[in-house]
Amino acid sequence: VSTQSTWGQQQSQLKKLFQRSPIIVDQSGKGTFTSVAEAVSSAEDGDRIIVNAGVYRESIVINKNITLQSGIEGQACIENGSESNVVVIRSTCRLVGLNLHQRSKNFFCVRIIVNDEATIIERCDIVSDHFSCIQIDSGCNPLIRNNKIHDSKQCGILIKKNGRGRIENNDIHSNSLSNIYVDANANPLVTSNKIHNSTQHGIWVKQYGIGLFENNTIYNNTMSNIKIEEGAVPVIKNNYFEA
């Protein structure tokens, strides 16, 4: 696909975004849909879905290029007590200002599968009672910025083998296994985050893990602020550490 063709597709999607009215999700029936999953299913590439205040107990699979955002930040919560992830991202999208809460066992709150660099998660509050808050799969390189990511029984952000991710200006805390876990050959860019209060490790870089960790504030992690296994080669610079 040529650069000109890609640029043309992006402009077409932007034009559609501004021409189409947003899809409104409202539990009281005052919107287009009462269910987030139904709104996502009916959406087209370029659509913007606004979720009004409420707790929506459902699972979302995103397979279209859409924006999913809270009408008022912090007042729309999507949570799931059934056996599935809260949000699975299979296509380029943007999540903004949502509260996302995983209550079921053996699943992630947000799992990123799409292999791209345009997916954005920002200004969300993401918590999991069990598995990791966010899993970034192999080949994925999302932008995760200005979020609160906390209280998982495993990891705040788990970057799988060969995964990447640009992780910026987040407050990542109180995750049991590690706040950020970097698997073999994973190579994230982790900058300007607060990483604190894990019951084990602030950052855990597994054997052969890579990554750049710069300008983060890392403190009060019980076992270690950074654990680097033999064979791992991360770049650690200009971080501020407290005991």
PDB file of C-alpha atoms in Angstrom:
ATOM      1  CA  VAL A   1       0.000   0.000   0.000  1.00  0.00           C
ATOM      2  CA  SER A   2       1.503   3.328  -1.049  1.00  0.00           C
ATOM      3  CA  THR A   3       1.986   6.230   1.349  1.00  0.00           C
ATOM      4  CA  GLN A   4      -0.396   8.317  -0.785  1.00  0.00           C
ATOM      5  CA  SER A   5      -3.061   5.589  -0.608  1.00  0.00           C
ATOM      6  CA  THR A   6      -2.688   5.274   3.172  1.00  0.00           C
ATOM      7  CA  TRP A   7      -2.919   9.045   3.574  1.00  0.00           C
ATOM      8  CA  GLY A   8      -6.044   9.086   1.430  1.00  0.00           C
ATOM      9  CA  GLN A   9      -7.677   6.378   3.543  1.00  0.00           C
ATOM     10  CA  GLN A  10      -6.883   8.287   6.728  1.00  0.00           C
ATOM     11  CA  GLN A  11      -8.366  11.496   5.319  1.00  0.00           C
ATOM     12  CA  SER A  12     -11.490   9.620   4.253  1.00  0.00           C
ATOM     13  CA  GLN A  13     -11.915   8.195   7.756  1.00  0.00           C
ATOM     14  CA  LEU A  14     -11.426  11.631   9.316  1.00  0.00           C
ATOM     15  CA  LYS A  15     -14.010  13.143   6.970  1.00  0.00           C
ATOM     16  CA  LYS A  16     -16.499  10.439   7.915  1.00  0.00           C
ATOM     17  CA  LEU A  17     -15.782  10.989  11.593  1.00  0.00           C
ATOM     18  CA  PHE A  18     -16.691  14.671  11.407  1.00  0.00           C
ATOM     19  CA  GLN A  19     -19.703  14.155   9.142  1.00  0.00           C
ATOM     20  CA  ARG A  20     -21.413  11.447  11.198  1.00  0.00           C
ATOM     21  CA  SER A  21     -23.152  12.181  14.489  1.00  0.00           C
ATOM     22  CA  PRO A  22     -21.744  10.320  17.503  1.00  0.00           C
ATOM     23  CA  ILE A  23     -23.460   7.148  18.667  1.00  0.00           C
ATOM     24  CA  ILE A  24     -24.813   7.609  22.196  1.00  0.00           C
ATOM     25  CA  VAL A  25     -25.033   4.761  24.717  1.00  0.00           C
ATOM     26  CA  ASP A  26     -27.339   5.490  27.635  1.00  0.00           C
ATOM     27  CA  GLN A  27     -28.747   2.970  30.102  1.00  0.00           C
ATOM     28  CA  SER A  28     -31.949   4.953  30.583  1.00  0.00           C
ATOM     29  CA  GLY A  29     -32.814   4.715  26.892  1.00  0.00           C
ATOM     30  CA  LYS A  30     -32.067   8.344  26.046  1.00  0.00           C
ATOM     31  CA  GLY A  31     -29.376   7.423  23.540  1.00  0.00           C
ATOM     32  CA  THR A  32     -29.007   5.374  20.375  1.00  0.00           C
ATOM     33  CA  PHE A  33     -28.295   2.170  22.336  1.00  0.00           C
ATOM     34  CA  THR A  34     -28.479   0.958  25.939  1.00  0.00           C
ATOM     35  CA  SER A  35     -25.581  -1.516  25.428  1.00  0.00           C
ATOM     36  CA  VAL A  36     -21.967  -0.670  24.594  1.00  0.00           C
ATOM     37  CA  ALA A  37     -21.480  -3.996  22.788  1.00  0.00           C
ATOM     38  CA  GLU A  38     -24.515  -3.346  20.584  1.00  0.00           C
ATOM     39  CA  ALA A  39     -23.227   0.132  19.748  1.00  0.00           C
ATOM     40  CA  VAL A  40     -19.820  -1.255  18.790  1.00  0.00           C
ATOM     41  CA  SER A  41     -21.436  -3.983  16.684  1.00  0.00           C
ATOM     42  CA  SER A  42     -23.505  -1.430  14.761  1.00  0.00           C
ATOM     43  CA  ALA A  43     -20.727   1.136  14.341  1.00  0.00           C
ATOM     44  CA  GLU A  44     -18.771   1.790  11.162  1.00  0.00           C
ATOM     45  CA  ASP A  45     -15.126   2.702  10.729  1.00  0.00           C
ATOM     46  CA  GLY A  46     -14.612   6.283  11.853  1.00  0.00           C
ATOM     47  CA  ASP A  47     -17.561   6.361  14.254  1.00  0.00           C
ATOM     48  CA  ARG A  48     -17.382   7.878  17.721  1.00  0.00           C
ATOM     49  CA  ILE A  49     -19.313   6.172  20.512  1.00  0.00           C
ATOM     50  CA  ILE A  50     -20.066   8.199  23.633  1.00  0.00           C
ATOM     51  CA  VAL A  51     -20.970   6.205  26.740  1.00  0.00           C
ATOM     52  CA  ASN A  52     -23.083   8.072  29.263  1.00  0.00           C
ATOM     53  CA  ALA A  53     -22.783   7.582  33.015  1.00  0.00           C
ATOM     54  CA  GLY A  54     -23.539   4.144  34.426  1.00  0.00           C
ATOM     55  CA  VAL A  55     -22.139   0.678  35.033  1.00  0.00           C
ATOM     56  CA  TYR A  56     -22.307  -1.495  31.910  1.00  0.00           C
ATOM     57  CA  ARG A  57     -21.804  -5.195  32.669  1.00  0.00           C
ATOM     58  CA  GLU A  58     -20.697  -6.627  29.353  1.00  0.00           C
ATOM     59  CA  SER A  59     -17.756  -7.658  27.203  1.00  0.00           C
ATOM     60  CA  ILE A  60     -16.574  -5.614  24.231  1.00  0.00           C
ATOM     61  CA  VAL A  61     -14.733  -6.822  21.126  1.00  0.00           C
ATOM     62  CA  ILE A  62     -13.523  -3.950  18.957  1.00  0.00           C
ATOM     63  CA  ASN A  63     -12.929  -4.930  15.342  1.00  0.00           C
ATOM     64  CA  LYS A  64     -13.489  -1.532  13.724  1.00  0.00           C
ATOM     65  CA  ASN A  65     -11.614   1.753  13.653  1.00  0.00           C
ATOM     66  CA  ILE A  66     -13.688   3.632  16.234  1.00  0.00           C
ATOM     67  CA  THR A  67     -13.406   5.920  19.238  1.00  0.00           C
ATOM     68  CA  LEU A  68     -15.060   4.710  22.439  1.00  0.00           C
ATOM     69  CA  GLN A  69     -15.226   7.367  25.128  1.00  0.00           C
ATOM     70  CA  SER A  70     -17.027   8.366  28.292  1.00  0.00           C
ATOM     71  CA  GLY A  71     -19.465  11.238  28.027  1.00  0.00           C
ATOM     72  CA  ILE A  72     -18.106  12.536  31.337  1.00  0.00           C
ATOM     73  CA  GLU A  73     -14.736  11.106  32.200  1.00  0.00           C
ATOM     74  CA  GLY A  74     -14.794   8.680  35.097  1.00  0.00           C
ATOM     75  CA  GLN A  75     -18.579   8.217  35.119  1.00  0.00           C
ATOM     76  CA  ALA A  76     -18.965   5.416  32.566  1.00  0.00           C
ATOM     77  CA  CYS A  77     -17.770   2.028  33.819  1.00  0.00           C
ATOM     78  CA  ILE A  78     -17.580  -1.164  31.774  1.00  0.00           C
ATOM     79  CA  GLU A  79     -17.064  -4.207  33.960  1.00  0.00           C
ATOM     80  CA  ASN A  80     -17.422  -7.907  33.487  1.00  0.00           C
ATOM     81  CA  GLY A  81     -18.152 -10.707  35.897  1.00  0.00           C
ATOM     82  CA  SER A  82     -18.510 -13.400  33.218  1.00  0.00           C
ATOM     83  CA  GLU A  83     -15.723 -15.528  31.798  1.00  0.00           C
ATOM     84  CA  SER A  84     -14.208 -13.185  29.217  1.00  0.00           C
ATOM     85  CA  ASN A  85     -12.010 -10.121  28.850  1.00  0.00           C
ATOM     86  CA  VAL A  86     -13.671  -6.747  29.374  1.00  0.00           C
ATOM     87  CA  VAL A  87     -12.249  -5.263  26.144  1.00  0.00           C
ATOM     88  CA  VAL A  88     -10.467  -7.064  23.312  1.00  0.00           C
ATOM     89  CA  ILE A  89      -8.924  -4.751  20.721  1.00  0.00           C
ATOM     90  CA  ARG A  90      -8.674  -6.401  17.300  1.00  0.00           C
ATOM     91  CA  SER A  91      -8.665  -3.223  15.199  1.00  0.00           C
ATOM     92  CA  THR A  92      -7.199   0.262  15.482  1.00  0.00           C
ATOM     93  CA  CYS A  93      -9.247   2.244  17.992  1.00  0.00           C
ATOM     94  CA  ARG A  94      -9.161   4.857  20.718  1.00  0.00           C
ATOM     95  CA  LEU A  95     -10.437   4.396  24.286  1.00  0.00           C
ATOM     96  CA  VAL A  96     -10.893   7.630  26.240  1.00  0.00           C
ATOM     97  CA  GLY A  97     -11.931   8.431  29.796  1.00  0.00           C
ATOM     98  CA  LEU A  98     -13.540   5.079  30.640  1.00  0.00           C
ATOM     99  CA  ASN A  99     -13.484   3.100  33.870  1.00  0.00           C
ATOM    100  CA  LEU A 100     -12.725  -0.529  32.996  1.00  0.00           C
ATOM    101  CA  HIS A 101     -12.962  -3.247  35.664  1.00  0.00           C
ATOM    102  CA  GLN A 102     -12.317  -6.957  35.257  1.00  0.00           C
ATOM    103  CA  ARG A 103     -14.140  -8.961  37.936  1.00  0.00           C
ATOM    104  CA  SER A 104     -13.923 -12.494  36.500  1.00  0.00           C
ATOM    105  CA  LYS A 105     -11.090 -14.993  36.908  1.00  0.00           C
ATOM    106  CA  ASN A 106      -8.518 -15.976  34.286  1.00  0.00           C
ATOM    107  CA  PHE A 107      -9.084 -13.047  31.919  1.00  0.00           C
ATOM    108  CA  PHE A 108      -7.557  -9.634  31.289  1.00  0.00           C
ATOM    109  CA  CYS A 109      -9.265  -6.302  31.610  1.00  0.00           C
ATOM    110  CA  VAL A 110      -7.909  -5.077  28.245  1.00  0.00           C
ATOM    111  CA  ARG A 111      -6.207  -7.348  25.711  1.00  0.00           C
ATOM    112  CA  ILE A 112      -4.587  -5.710  22.697  1.00  0.00           C
ATOM    113  CA  ILE A 113      -4.287  -7.994  19.679  1.00  0.00           C
ATOM    114  CA  VAL A 114      -4.217  -5.523  16.789  1.00  0.00           C
ATOM    115  CA  ASN A 115      -0.768  -5.222  15.209  1.00  0.00           C
ATOM    116  CA  ASP A 116      -0.521  -1.478  14.655  1.00  0.00           C
ATOM    117  CA  GLU A 117       0.844   1.774  16.075  1.00  0.00           C
ATOM    118  CA  ALA A 118      -2.338   3.858  15.982  1.00  0.00           C
ATOM    119  CA  THR A 119      -4.368   2.365  18.841  1.00  0.00           C
ATOM    120  CA  ILE A 120      -4.601   4.726  21.829  1.00  0.00           C
ATOM    121  CA  ILE A 121      -5.789   4.179  25.390  1.00  0.00           C
ATOM    122  CA  GLU A 122      -5.876   7.408  27.369  1.00  0.00           C
ATOM    123  CA  ARG A 123      -7.306   8.918  30.549  1.00  0.00           C
ATOM    124  CA  CYS A 124      -8.889   5.608  31.590  1.00  0.00           C
ATOM    125  CA  ASP A 125      -9.031   3.969  35.016  1.00  0.00           C
ATOM    126  CA  ILE A 126      -8.200   0.286  34.527  1.00  0.00           C
ATOM    127  CA  VAL A 127      -8.380  -2.307  37.303  1.00  0.00           C
ATOM    128  CA  SER A 128      -8.497  -6.100  37.425  1.00  0.00           C
ATOM    129  CA  ASP A 129      -9.435  -8.359  40.315  1.00  0.00           C
ATOM    130  CA  HIS A 130      -7.468 -11.224  38.757  1.00  0.00           C
ATOM    131  CA  PHE A 131      -5.339 -11.295  35.572  1.00  0.00           C
ATOM    132  CA  SER A 132      -3.349  -8.319  34.268  1.00  0.00           C
ATOM    133  CA  CYS A 133      -5.019  -4.969  33.665  1.00  0.00           C
ATOM    134  CA  ILE A 134      -3.573  -4.714  30.133  1.00  0.00           C
ATOM    135  CA  GLN A 135      -1.934  -7.364  27.962  1.00  0.00           C
ATOM    136  CA  ILE A 136      -0.053  -6.245  24.849  1.00  0.00           C
ATOM    137  CA  ASP A 137       0.321  -9.179  22.455  1.00  0.00           C
ATOM    138  CA  SER A 138       3.201  -9.941  20.094  1.00  0.00           C
ATOM    139  CA  GLY A 139       3.754  -7.293  17.420  1.00  0.00           C
ATOM    140  CA  CYS A 140       1.386  -4.736  18.976  1.00  0.00           C
ATOM    141  CA  ASN A 141       2.565  -1.187  19.613  1.00  0.00           C
ATOM    142  CA  PRO A 142      -0.266   0.844  21.204  1.00  0.00           C
ATOM    143  CA  LEU A 143       0.048   4.249  22.847  1.00  0.00           C
ATOM    144  CA  ILE A 144      -1.018   4.001  26.501  1.00  0.00           C
ATOM    145  CA  ARG A 145      -0.970   7.406  28.165  1.00  0.00           C
ATOM    146  CA  ASN A 146      -2.372   9.323  31.127  1.00  0.00           C
ATOM    147  CA  ASN A 147      -4.183   6.333  32.634  1.00  0.00           C
ATOM    148  CA  LYS A 148      -4.523   4.869  36.124  1.00  0.00           C
ATOM    149  CA  ILE A 149      -3.650   1.158  35.973  1.00  0.00           C
ATOM    150  CA  HIS A 150      -3.895  -0.628  39.286  1.00  0.00           C
ATOM    151  CA  ASP A 151      -4.857  -3.401  41.710  1.00  0.00           C
ATOM    152  CA  SER A 152      -4.383  -6.446  39.509  1.00  0.00           C
ATOM    153  CA  LYS A 153      -3.541  -9.745  41.174  1.00  0.00           C
ATOM    154  CA  GLN A 154      -0.918 -10.135  38.436  1.00  0.00           C
ATOM    155  CA  CYS A 155       0.534  -7.278  36.357  1.00  0.00           C
ATOM    156  CA  GLY A 156      -0.510  -3.752  35.587  1.00  0.00           C
ATOM    157  CA  ILE A 157       0.797  -3.998  32.020  1.00  0.00           C
ATOM    158  CA  LEU A 158       2.012  -7.321  30.595  1.00  0.00           C
ATOM    159  CA  ILE A 159       4.010  -7.019  27.369  1.00  0.00           C
ATOM    160  CA  LYS A 160       4.205 -10.431  25.720  1.00  0.00           C
ATOM    161  CA  LYS A 161       7.079 -11.803  23.606  1.00  0.00           C
ATOM    162  CA  ASN A 162       7.905  -9.431  20.747  1.00  0.00           C
ATOM    163  CA  GLY A 163       5.313  -6.937  21.952  1.00  0.00           C
ATOM    164  CA  ARG A 164       6.074  -3.243  22.161  1.00  0.00           C
ATOM    165  CA  GLY A 165       3.990  -0.326  23.397  1.00  0.00           C
ATOM    166  CA  ARG A 166       4.549   3.345  24.162  1.00  0.00           C
ATOM    167  CA  ILE A 167       3.655   3.744  27.814  1.00  0.00           C
ATOM    168  CA  GLU A 168       3.629   7.394  28.871  1.00  0.00           C
ATOM    169  CA  ASN A 169       2.547   9.457  31.890  1.00  0.00           C
ATOM    170  CA  ASN A 170       0.524   6.740  33.592  1.00  0.00           C
ATOM    171  CA  ASP A 171       0.034   6.062  37.296  1.00  0.00           C
ATOM    172  CA  ILE A 172       0.708   2.305  37.535  1.00  0.00           C
ATOM    173  CA  HIS A 173       0.422   0.983  41.050  1.00  0.00           C
ATOM    174  CA  SER A 174      -0.595  -1.719  43.516  1.00  0.00           C
ATOM    175  CA  ASN A 175      -0.363  -4.618  41.067  1.00  0.00           C
ATOM    176  CA  SER A 176       0.707  -7.785  42.835  1.00  0.00           C
ATOM    177  CA  LEU A 177       3.234  -9.538  40.561  1.00  0.00           C
ATOM    178  CA  SER A 178       4.690  -6.440  38.919  1.00  0.00           C
ATOM    179  CA  ASN A 179       3.446  -3.085  37.745  1.00  0.00           C
ATOM    180  CA  ILE A 180       5.086  -3.618  34.350  1.00  0.00           C
ATOM    181  CA  TYR A 181       6.182  -7.061  33.115  1.00  0.00           C
ATOM    182  CA  VAL A 182       8.381  -7.333  30.016  1.00  0.00           C
ATOM    183  CA  ASP A 183       8.573 -10.765  28.403  1.00  0.00           C
ATOM    184  CA  ALA A 184      11.391 -12.151  26.230  1.00  0.00           C
ATOM    185  CA  ASN A 185      12.160  -9.927  23.217  1.00  0.00           C
ATOM    186  CA  ALA A 186       9.465  -7.449  24.208  1.00  0.00           C
ATOM    187  CA  ASN A 187      10.644  -3.910  23.570  1.00  0.00           C
ATOM    188  CA  PRO A 188       8.424  -1.186  25.083  1.00  0.00           C
ATOM    189  CA  LEU A 189       9.143   2.519  25.432  1.00  0.00           C
ATOM    190  CA  VAL A 190       8.259   3.423  29.036  1.00  0.00           C
ATOM    191  CA  THR A 191       8.568   7.117  29.885  1.00  0.00           C
ATOM    192  CA  SER A 192       7.436   9.579  32.550  1.00  0.00           C
ATOM    193  CA  ASN A 193       5.249   7.176  34.542  1.00  0.00           C
ATOM    194  CA  LYS A 194       4.708   6.762  38.264  1.00  0.00           C
ATOM    195  CA  ILE A 195       5.369   3.088  39.056  1.00  0.00           C
ATOM    196  CA  HIS A 196       4.805   2.198  42.675  1.00  0.00           C
ATOM    197  CA  ASN A 197       3.422   0.020  45.453  1.00  0.00           C
ATOM    198  CA  SER A 198       3.631  -3.404  43.845  1.00  0.00           C
ATOM    199  CA  THR A 199       3.780  -6.222  46.387  1.00  0.00           C
ATOM    200  CA  GLN A 200       6.630  -7.658  44.301  1.00  0.00           C
ATOM    201  CA  HIS A 201       8.350  -5.675  41.501  1.00  0.00           C
ATOM    202  CA  GLY A 202       7.886  -2.240  40.015  1.00  0.00           C
ATOM    203  CA  ILE A 203       9.296  -3.370  36.663  1.00  0.00           C
ATOM    204  CA  TRP A 204      10.224  -6.978  35.875  1.00  0.00           C
ATOM    205  CA  VAL A 205      12.263  -7.564  32.708  1.00  0.00           C
ATOM    206  CA  LYS A 206      12.440 -11.255  31.859  1.00  0.00           C
ATOM    207  CA  GLN A 207      15.381 -13.025  30.214  1.00  0.00           C
ATOM    208  CA  TYR A 208      16.034 -11.505  26.763  1.00  0.00           C
ATOM    209  CA  GLY A 209      13.643  -8.649  27.474  1.00  0.00           C
ATOM    210  CA  ILE A 210      14.577  -5.237  26.077  1.00  0.00           C
ATOM    211  CA  GLY A 211      12.850  -1.849  26.417  1.00  0.00           C
ATOM    212  CA  LEU A 212      13.711   1.764  27.196  1.00  0.00           C
ATOM    213  CA  PHE A 213      12.764   3.027  30.677  1.00  0.00           C
ATOM    214  CA  GLU A 214      13.318   6.755  31.026  1.00  0.00           C
ATOM    215  CA  ASN A 215      12.196   9.601  33.292  1.00  0.00           C
ATOM    216  CA  ASN A 216       9.960   7.412  35.437  1.00  0.00           C
ATOM    217  CA  THR A 217       9.361   7.796  39.162  1.00  0.00           C
ATOM    218  CA  ILE A 218       9.691   4.320  40.690  1.00  0.00           C
ATOM    219  CA  TYR A 219       9.147   3.759  44.388  1.00  0.00           C
ATOM    220  CA  ASN A 220       7.764   1.693  47.247  1.00  0.00           C
ATOM    221  CA  ASN A 221       7.728  -1.636  45.406  1.00  0.00           C
ATOM    222  CA  THR A 222       8.154  -4.332  48.037  1.00  0.00           C
ATOM    223  CA  MET A 223      10.714  -6.752  46.521  1.00  0.00           C
ATOM    224  CA  SER A 224      12.455  -4.484  43.991  1.00  0.00           C
ATOM    225  CA  ASN A 225      11.857  -1.349  41.988  1.00  0.00           C
ATOM    226  CA  ILE A 226      13.387  -3.022  38.920  1.00  0.00           C
ATOM    227  CA  LYS A 227      14.142  -6.724  38.507  1.00  0.00           C
ATOM    228  CA  ILE A 228      16.326  -7.512  35.485  1.00  0.00           C
ATOM    229  CA  GLU A 229      16.905 -11.178  34.728  1.00  0.00           C
ATOM    230  CA  GLU A 230      20.176 -12.503  33.294  1.00  0.00           C
ATOM    231  CA  GLY A 231      20.234 -12.007  29.526  1.00  0.00           C
ATOM    232  CA  ALA A 232      17.853  -9.057  29.566  1.00  0.00           C
ATOM    233  CA  VAL A 233      19.201  -5.838  28.036  1.00  0.00           C
ATOM    234  CA  PRO A 234      16.881  -2.931  28.885  1.00  0.00           C
ATOM    235  CA  VAL A 235      18.060   0.676  28.785  1.00  0.00           C
ATOM    236  CA  ILE A 236      17.458   2.355  32.163  1.00  0.00           C
ATOM    237  CA  LYS A 237      18.177   6.078  32.335  1.00  0.00           C
ATOM    238  CA  ASN A 238      17.171   9.254  34.127  1.00  0.00           C
ATOM    239  CA  ASN A 239      14.657   7.574  36.422  1.00  0.00           C
ATOM    240  CA  TYR A 240      13.968   8.715  39.977  1.00  0.00           C
ATOM    241  CA  PHE A 241      14.050   5.956  42.564  1.00  0.00           C
ATOM    242  CA  GLU A 242      12.830   5.899  46.134  1.00  0.00           C
ATOM    243  CA  ALA A 243      13.179   3.018  48.574  1.00  0.00           C
TER     244      ALA A 243
END
